[in-house]
Coordinates of C-alpha atoms and ligand atoms in Angstrom, one line a residue:
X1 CA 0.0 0.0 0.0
X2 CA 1.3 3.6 -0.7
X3 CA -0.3 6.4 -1.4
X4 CA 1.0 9.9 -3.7
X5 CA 3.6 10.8 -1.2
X6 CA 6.3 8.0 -2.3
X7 CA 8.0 7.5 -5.1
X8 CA 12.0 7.8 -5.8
X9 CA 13.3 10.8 -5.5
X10 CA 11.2 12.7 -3.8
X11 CA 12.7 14.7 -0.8
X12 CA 11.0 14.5 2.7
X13 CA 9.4 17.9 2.3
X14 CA 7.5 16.8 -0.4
X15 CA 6.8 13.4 1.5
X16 CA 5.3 15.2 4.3
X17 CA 3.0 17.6 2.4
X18 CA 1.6 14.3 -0.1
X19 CA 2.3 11.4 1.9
X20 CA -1.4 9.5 3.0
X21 CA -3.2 11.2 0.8
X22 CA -4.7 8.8 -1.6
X23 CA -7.9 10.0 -3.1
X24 CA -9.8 6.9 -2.3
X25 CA -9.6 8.0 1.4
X26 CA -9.9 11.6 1.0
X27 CA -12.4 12.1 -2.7
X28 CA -10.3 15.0 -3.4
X29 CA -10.2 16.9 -0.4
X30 CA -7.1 18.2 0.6
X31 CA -6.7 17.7 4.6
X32 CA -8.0 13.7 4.6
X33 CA -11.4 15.0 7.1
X34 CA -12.3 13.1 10.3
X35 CA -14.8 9.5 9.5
X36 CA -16.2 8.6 12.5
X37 CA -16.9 5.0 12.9
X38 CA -17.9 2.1 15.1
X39 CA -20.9 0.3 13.2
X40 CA -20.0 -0.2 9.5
X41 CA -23.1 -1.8 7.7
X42 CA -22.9 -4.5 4.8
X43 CA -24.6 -5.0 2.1
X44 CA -24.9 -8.6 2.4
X45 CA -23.0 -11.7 5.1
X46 CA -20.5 -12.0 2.0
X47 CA -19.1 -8.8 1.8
X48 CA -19.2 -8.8 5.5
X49 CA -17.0 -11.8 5.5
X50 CA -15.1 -10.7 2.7
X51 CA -14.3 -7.6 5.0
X52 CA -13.3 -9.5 8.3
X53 CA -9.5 -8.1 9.3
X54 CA -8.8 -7.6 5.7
X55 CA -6.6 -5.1 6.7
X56 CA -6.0 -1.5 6.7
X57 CA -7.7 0.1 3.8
X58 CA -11.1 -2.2 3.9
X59 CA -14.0 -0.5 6.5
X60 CA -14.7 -3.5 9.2
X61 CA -15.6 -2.0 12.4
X62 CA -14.4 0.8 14.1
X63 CA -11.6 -0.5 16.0
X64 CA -9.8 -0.8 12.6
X65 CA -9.9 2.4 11.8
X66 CA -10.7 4.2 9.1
X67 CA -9.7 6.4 5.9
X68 CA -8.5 9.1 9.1
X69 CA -6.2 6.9 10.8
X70 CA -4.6 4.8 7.7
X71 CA -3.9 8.0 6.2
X72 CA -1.8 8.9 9.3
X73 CA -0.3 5.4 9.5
X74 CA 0.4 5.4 5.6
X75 CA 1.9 9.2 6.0
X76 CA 4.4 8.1 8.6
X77 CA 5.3 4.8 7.0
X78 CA 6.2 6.8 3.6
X79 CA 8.7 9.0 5.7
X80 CA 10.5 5.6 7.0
X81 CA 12.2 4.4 3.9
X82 CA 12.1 0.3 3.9
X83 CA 9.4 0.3 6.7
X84 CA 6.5 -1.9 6.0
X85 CA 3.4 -0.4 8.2
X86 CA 2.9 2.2 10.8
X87 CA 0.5 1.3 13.5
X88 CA -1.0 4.0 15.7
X89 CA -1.8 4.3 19.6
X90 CA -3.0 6.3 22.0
X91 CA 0.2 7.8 23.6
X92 CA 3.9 7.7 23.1
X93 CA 3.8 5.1 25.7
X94 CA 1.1 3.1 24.6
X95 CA 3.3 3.0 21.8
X96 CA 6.9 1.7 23.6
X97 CA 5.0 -0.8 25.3
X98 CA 3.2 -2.8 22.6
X99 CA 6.0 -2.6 20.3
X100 CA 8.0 -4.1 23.5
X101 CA 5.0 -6.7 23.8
X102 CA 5.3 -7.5 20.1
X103 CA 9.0 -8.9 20.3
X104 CA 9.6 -10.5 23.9
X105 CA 8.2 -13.3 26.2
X106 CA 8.7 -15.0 29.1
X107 CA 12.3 -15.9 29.9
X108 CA 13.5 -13.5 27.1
X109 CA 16.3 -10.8 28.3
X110 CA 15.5 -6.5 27.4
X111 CA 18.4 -4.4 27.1
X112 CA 17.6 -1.2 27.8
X113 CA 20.1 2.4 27.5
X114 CA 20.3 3.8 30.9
X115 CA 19.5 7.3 29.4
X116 CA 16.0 6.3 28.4
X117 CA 12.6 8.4 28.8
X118 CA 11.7 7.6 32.5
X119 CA 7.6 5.9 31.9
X120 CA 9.6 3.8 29.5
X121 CA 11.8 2.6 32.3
X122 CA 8.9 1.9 34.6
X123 CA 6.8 0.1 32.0
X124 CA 10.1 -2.3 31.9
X125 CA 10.1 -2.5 35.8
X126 CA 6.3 -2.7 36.3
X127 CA 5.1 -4.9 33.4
X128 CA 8.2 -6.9 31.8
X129 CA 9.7 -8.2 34.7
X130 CA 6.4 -9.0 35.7
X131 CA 6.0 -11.5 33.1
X132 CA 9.6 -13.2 33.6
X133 CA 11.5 -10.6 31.4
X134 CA 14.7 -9.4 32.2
X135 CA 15.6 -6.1 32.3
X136 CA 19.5 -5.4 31.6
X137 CA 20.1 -1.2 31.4
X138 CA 23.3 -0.1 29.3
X139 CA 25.5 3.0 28.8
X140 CA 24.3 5.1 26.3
X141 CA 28.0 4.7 24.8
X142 CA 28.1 1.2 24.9
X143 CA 28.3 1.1 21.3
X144 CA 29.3 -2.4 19.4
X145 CA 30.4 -3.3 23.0
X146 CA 27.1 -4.1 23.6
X147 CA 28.2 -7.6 21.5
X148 CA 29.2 -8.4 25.5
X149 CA 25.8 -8.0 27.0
X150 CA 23.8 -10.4 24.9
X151 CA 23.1 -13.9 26.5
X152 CA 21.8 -16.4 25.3
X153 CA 18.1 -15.2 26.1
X154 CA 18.5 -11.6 24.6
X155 CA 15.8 -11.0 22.4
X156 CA 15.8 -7.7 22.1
X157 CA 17.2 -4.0 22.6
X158 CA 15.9 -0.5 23.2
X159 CA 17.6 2.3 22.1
X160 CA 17.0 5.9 22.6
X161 CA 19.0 8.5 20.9
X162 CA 19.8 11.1 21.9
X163 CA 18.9 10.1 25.2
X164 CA 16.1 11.5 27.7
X165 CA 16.9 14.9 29.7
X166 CA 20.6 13.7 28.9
X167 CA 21.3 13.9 25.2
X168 CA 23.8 11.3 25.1
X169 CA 23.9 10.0 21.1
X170 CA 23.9 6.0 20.2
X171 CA 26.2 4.5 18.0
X172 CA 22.6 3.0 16.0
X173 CA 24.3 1.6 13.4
X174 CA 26.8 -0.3 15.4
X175 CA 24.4 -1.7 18.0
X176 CA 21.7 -2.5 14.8
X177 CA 24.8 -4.6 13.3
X178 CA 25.3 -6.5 16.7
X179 CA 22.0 -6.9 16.9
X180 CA 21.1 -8.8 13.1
X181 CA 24.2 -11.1 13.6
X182 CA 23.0 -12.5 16.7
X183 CA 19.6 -12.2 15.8
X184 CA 18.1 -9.7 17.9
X185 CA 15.1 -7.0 17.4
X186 CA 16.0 -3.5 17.8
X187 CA 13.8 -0.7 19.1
X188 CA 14.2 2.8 18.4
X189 CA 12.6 5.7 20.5
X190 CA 12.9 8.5 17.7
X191 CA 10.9 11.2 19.1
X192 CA 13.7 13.6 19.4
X193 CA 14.9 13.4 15.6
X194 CA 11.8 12.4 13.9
X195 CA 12.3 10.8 10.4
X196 CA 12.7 13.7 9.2
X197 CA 16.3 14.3 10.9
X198 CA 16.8 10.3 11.3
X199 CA 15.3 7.8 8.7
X200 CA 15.4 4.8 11.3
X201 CA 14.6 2.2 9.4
X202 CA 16.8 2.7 6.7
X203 CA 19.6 2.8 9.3
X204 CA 18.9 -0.6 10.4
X205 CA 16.5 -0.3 13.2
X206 CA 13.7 -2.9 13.4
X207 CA 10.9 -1.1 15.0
X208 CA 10.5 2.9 15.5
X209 CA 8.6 4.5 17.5
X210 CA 7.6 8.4 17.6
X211 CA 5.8 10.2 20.8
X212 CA 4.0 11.9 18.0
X213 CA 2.5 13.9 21.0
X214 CA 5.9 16.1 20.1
X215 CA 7.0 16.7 16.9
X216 CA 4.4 15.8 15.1
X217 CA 1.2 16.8 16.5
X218 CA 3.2 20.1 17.3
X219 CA 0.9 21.7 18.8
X220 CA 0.6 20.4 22.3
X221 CA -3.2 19.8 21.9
X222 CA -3.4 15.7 21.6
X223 CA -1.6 12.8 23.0
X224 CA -0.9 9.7 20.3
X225 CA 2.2 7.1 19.4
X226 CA 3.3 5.4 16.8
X227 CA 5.3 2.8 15.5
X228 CA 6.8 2.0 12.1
X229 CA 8.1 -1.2 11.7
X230 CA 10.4 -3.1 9.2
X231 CA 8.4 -5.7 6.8
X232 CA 9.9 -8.9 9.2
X233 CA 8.3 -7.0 11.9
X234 CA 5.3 -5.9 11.0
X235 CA 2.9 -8.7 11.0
X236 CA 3.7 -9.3 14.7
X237 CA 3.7 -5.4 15.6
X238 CA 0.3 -5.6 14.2
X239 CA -1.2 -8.8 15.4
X240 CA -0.2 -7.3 19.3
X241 CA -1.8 -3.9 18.5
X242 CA -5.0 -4.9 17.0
X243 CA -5.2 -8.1 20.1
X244 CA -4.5 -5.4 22.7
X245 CA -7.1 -3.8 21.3
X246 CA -5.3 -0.5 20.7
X247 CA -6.8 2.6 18.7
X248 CA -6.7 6.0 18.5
X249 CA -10.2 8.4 17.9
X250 CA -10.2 10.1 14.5
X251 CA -10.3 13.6 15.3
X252 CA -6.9 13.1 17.5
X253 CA -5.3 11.1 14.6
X254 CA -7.0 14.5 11.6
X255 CA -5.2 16.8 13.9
X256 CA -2.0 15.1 14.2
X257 CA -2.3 14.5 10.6
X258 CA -2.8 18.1 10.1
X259 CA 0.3 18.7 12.4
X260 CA 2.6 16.4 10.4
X261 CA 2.3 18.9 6.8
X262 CA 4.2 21.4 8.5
X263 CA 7.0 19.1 10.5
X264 CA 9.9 20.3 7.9
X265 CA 9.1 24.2 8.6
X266 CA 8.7 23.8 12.0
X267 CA 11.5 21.5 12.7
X268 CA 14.0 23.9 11.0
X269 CA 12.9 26.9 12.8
X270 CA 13.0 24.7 16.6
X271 CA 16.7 24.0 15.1
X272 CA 18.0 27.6 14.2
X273 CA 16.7 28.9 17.0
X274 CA 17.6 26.4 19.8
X275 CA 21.6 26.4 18.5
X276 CA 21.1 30.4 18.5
X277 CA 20.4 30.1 22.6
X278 CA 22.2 27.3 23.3
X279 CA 25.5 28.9 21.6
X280 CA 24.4 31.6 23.9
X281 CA 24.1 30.0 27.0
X282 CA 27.3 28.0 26.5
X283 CA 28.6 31.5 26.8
X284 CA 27.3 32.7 30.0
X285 CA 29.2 32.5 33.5
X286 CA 26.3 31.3 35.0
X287 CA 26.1 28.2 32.7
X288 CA 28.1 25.0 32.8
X289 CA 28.3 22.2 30.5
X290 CA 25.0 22.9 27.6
X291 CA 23.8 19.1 26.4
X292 CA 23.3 19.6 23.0
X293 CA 23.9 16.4 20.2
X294 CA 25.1 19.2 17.8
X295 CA 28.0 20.4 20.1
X296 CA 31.0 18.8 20.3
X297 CA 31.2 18.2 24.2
X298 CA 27.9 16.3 23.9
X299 CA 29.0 12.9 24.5
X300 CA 28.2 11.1 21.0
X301 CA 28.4 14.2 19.0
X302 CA 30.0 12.3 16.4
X303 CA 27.5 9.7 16.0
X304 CA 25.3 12.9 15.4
X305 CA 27.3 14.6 13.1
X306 CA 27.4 11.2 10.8
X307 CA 24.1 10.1 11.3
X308 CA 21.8 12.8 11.7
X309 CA 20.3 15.6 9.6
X310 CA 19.8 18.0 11.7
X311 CA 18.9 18.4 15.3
X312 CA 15.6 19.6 17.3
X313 CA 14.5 22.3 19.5
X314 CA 15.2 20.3 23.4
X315 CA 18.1 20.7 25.2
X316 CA 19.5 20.8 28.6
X317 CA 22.3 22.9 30.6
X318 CA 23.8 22.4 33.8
X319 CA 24.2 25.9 36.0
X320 CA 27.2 26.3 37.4
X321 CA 26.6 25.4 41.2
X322 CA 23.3 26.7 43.3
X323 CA 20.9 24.6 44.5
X324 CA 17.3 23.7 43.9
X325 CA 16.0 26.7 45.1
X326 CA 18.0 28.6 43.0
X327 CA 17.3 26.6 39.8
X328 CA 13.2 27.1 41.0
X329 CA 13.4 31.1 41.3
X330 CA 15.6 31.6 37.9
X331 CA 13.0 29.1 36.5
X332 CA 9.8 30.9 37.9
X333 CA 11.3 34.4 37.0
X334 CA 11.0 33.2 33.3
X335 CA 8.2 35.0 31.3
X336 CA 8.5 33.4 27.8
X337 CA 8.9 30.0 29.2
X338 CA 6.2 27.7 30.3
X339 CA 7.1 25.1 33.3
X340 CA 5.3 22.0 31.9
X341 CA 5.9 18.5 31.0
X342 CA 6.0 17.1 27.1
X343 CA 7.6 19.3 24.2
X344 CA 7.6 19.9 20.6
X345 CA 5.2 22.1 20.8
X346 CA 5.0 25.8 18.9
X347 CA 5.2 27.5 22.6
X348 CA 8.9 27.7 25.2
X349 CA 9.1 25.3 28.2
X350 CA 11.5 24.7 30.8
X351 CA 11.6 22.1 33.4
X352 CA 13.9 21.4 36.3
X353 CA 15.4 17.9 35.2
X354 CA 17.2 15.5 37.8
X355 CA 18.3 12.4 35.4
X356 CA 20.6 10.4 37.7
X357 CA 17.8 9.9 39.8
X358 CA 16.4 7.2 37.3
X359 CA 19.7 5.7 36.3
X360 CA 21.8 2.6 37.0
X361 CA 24.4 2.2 34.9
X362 CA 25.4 5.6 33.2
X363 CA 25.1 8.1 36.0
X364 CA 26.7 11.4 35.7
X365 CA 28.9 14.0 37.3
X366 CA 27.2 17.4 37.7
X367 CA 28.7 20.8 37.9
X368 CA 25.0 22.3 39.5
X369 CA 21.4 21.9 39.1
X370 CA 20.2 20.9 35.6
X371 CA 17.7 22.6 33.2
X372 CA 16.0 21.5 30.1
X373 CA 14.5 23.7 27.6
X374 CA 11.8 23.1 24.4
X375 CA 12.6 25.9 22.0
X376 CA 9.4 27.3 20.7
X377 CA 8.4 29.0 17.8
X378 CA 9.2 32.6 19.3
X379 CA 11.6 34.8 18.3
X380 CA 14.6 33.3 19.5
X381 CA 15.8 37.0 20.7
X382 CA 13.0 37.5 23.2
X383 CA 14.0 34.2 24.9
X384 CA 17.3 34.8 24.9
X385 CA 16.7 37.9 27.0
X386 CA 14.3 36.5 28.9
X387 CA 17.5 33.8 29.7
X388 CA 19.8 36.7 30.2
X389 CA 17.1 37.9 33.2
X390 CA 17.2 34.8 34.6
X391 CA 20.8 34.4 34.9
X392 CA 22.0 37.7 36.2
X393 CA 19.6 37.4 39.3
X394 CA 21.3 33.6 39.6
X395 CA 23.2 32.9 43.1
X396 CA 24.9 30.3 43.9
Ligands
PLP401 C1 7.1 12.2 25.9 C2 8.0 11.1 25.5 C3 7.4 9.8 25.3 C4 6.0 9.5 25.6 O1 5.0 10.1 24.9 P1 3.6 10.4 25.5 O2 2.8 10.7 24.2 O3 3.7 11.5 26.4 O4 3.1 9.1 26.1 C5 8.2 8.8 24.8 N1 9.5 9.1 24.6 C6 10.1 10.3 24.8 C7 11.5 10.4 24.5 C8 9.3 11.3 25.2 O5 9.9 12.5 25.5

């Protein structure tokens, strides 16, 4: 299945703007609108029959979606390159854990990076070892050393680059290569880079998955998840999502849809202007080490610089000394910066971030409290000063 947004040659701007848009689904109209379903009614027991998990693109019942929801799916698979099927959920989450669900089993062994997004972590903790999994957590660095992890029960590792609050970068390829020798699934969370900056699946991963809460949707107005999988992996991805009985309402999956045609415009603009204030804030007295996969000090900046097209509007920086407190007033003195969780939305947040509370294996050394910002579509100017503000009033 593909609909008028693949092809060779065409660039991912163009993807984005054409991709899920088959006319079948949409009769011509240019944002794919919102069909509403439980109930679909047959004309006879044969056609009903004839419809019976037939698949995306044949009108069943509601749980299996319709023209809305394909569309999306069929959008993001176009943007994967070599991916077979996208398949949608309710949150980023809801996403990480069936794909999860889809590859292991009783007595199978997860390795997870250390540096991974914290519900991810507990899902692992809560659920997998639960059922008999085990949960092995690795450095973000580990690179093709991860060959020394795998036992004989490892069935599969999750990969998250760059990494949660942290922005350490994976080697993917390496670990990917590891991984297909020895027969292993690899999951990528991609939320950060998007296709659009990372094409996972071309790279080698098995499974991606996007909180397309973020990037996206864009807008910070609808939780959903997805993940794309490559063609061995798809029947299974599918056959967990559609038991689980996972599916997302229409309207959320038309405005995420509606999001995603202007993911190359907005991601350039989160870009310029986050390296605009974090060049700036790796400048300032007040500021210690910035955490930033396009820097140099970023540890795995060079897996970025090969692997990646460009980089996102999160970041973090450490202050230099102080204590909570004084990371809480700076924070609350902010005017152009929201204090609230998620990101990839069009507005500025900032968030106190504590990441070696959650870790095992790859904690880190500190110079002061840490900060993490989403870099909105504001002018980057009026944030910046906003920064500058903040920092002059900061004690130690
Ligand atoms: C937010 C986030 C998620 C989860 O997405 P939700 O839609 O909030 O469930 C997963 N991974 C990363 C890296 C995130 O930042």
């Amino acid at each position: 299945m593909s609909g008028n947004g693949e092809g060779p040659g065409k660039k991912p701007d163009t993807r984005i703007v054409q991709a899920g848009r088959r006319k079948e689904w949409t009769a011509g109209i240019v944002n794919p609108p919102v069909w509403r379903a439980s109930t679909i009614l047959f004309d006879n027991i044969a056609a009903m029959r004839a419809a019976d998990h037939a698949g995306d693109g044949v009108l069943d019942y509601g749980r299996f979606g319709t023209p809305t929801q394909w569309s999306l799916a069929e959008a993001l698979t176009e943007l994967e390159p070599g991916a077979a099927g996208t398949r949608l959920f309710s949150s980023g989450v809801a996403a990480i854990s069936v794909a999860l669900l889809s590859v292991l089993k009783p007595g199978d062994e997860l390795l997870i990076v250390d540096s991974a997004y914290g519900p991810t972590r507990r899902f692992c903790q809560k659920i997998l070892a639960r059922q008999g999994i085990r949960i092995t957590y690795y450095d973000p660095l580990i690179g093709s050393g991860i060959e020394q992890l795998i036992g004989e029960n490892t069935r599969a590792i999750l990969l998250e680059s760059p990494g949660s609050l942290t922005f350490e970068v994976q080697d993917i390829p390496a670990i990917c290569a590891v991984a297909k020798a020895r027969g292993i699934t690899t999951l990528l969370d991609n939320s950060w880079a998007t296709p659009i900056f990372f094409p996972a699946i071309a790279a080698g991963v098995d499974l991606t998955i996007l909180a397309c809460t973020k990037y996206i949707a864009g807008h910070s107005d609808l939780m959903l998840g997805s993940v794309t999988a490559a063609p061995d992996h798809w029947d299974a991805l599918s056959e967990t999502s559609l038991a689980l009985g996972q599916y997302v309402g229409p309207d959320d999956a038309w405005l995420a849809a509606r999001g995603l045609r202007t993911l190359g415009v907005r991601l350039r603009q989160h870009q310029a202007s986050a390296l605009q204030i974090a060049s700036w804030l790796a400048e300032q007295p007040q500021v210690g080490r910035v955490l930033h996969p396009a820097f140099p000090n970023c540890p795995g900046h060079e897996f970025w610089a090969r692997d990646f097209s460009g980089s996102s509007g999160l970041f973090s920086f450490e202050l230099k000394g102080g204590d909570d407190a004084a990371r809480s007033r700076l924070i609350e003195g902010l005017t152009n910066f929201g204090i609230g969780y998620s990101w990839g939305g069009f507005e500025s947040l900032v968030l106190p971030v504590d990441p070696n509370r959650g870790r095992t294996v790859a904690k880190r050394e500190q110079e002061g409290p840490m900060v993490r910002l989403n870099i909105g579509l504001e002018d980057p100017d009026d944030l910046i000063a906003d920064l500058e503000r903040g920092l002059a009033s900061y004690k130690s």
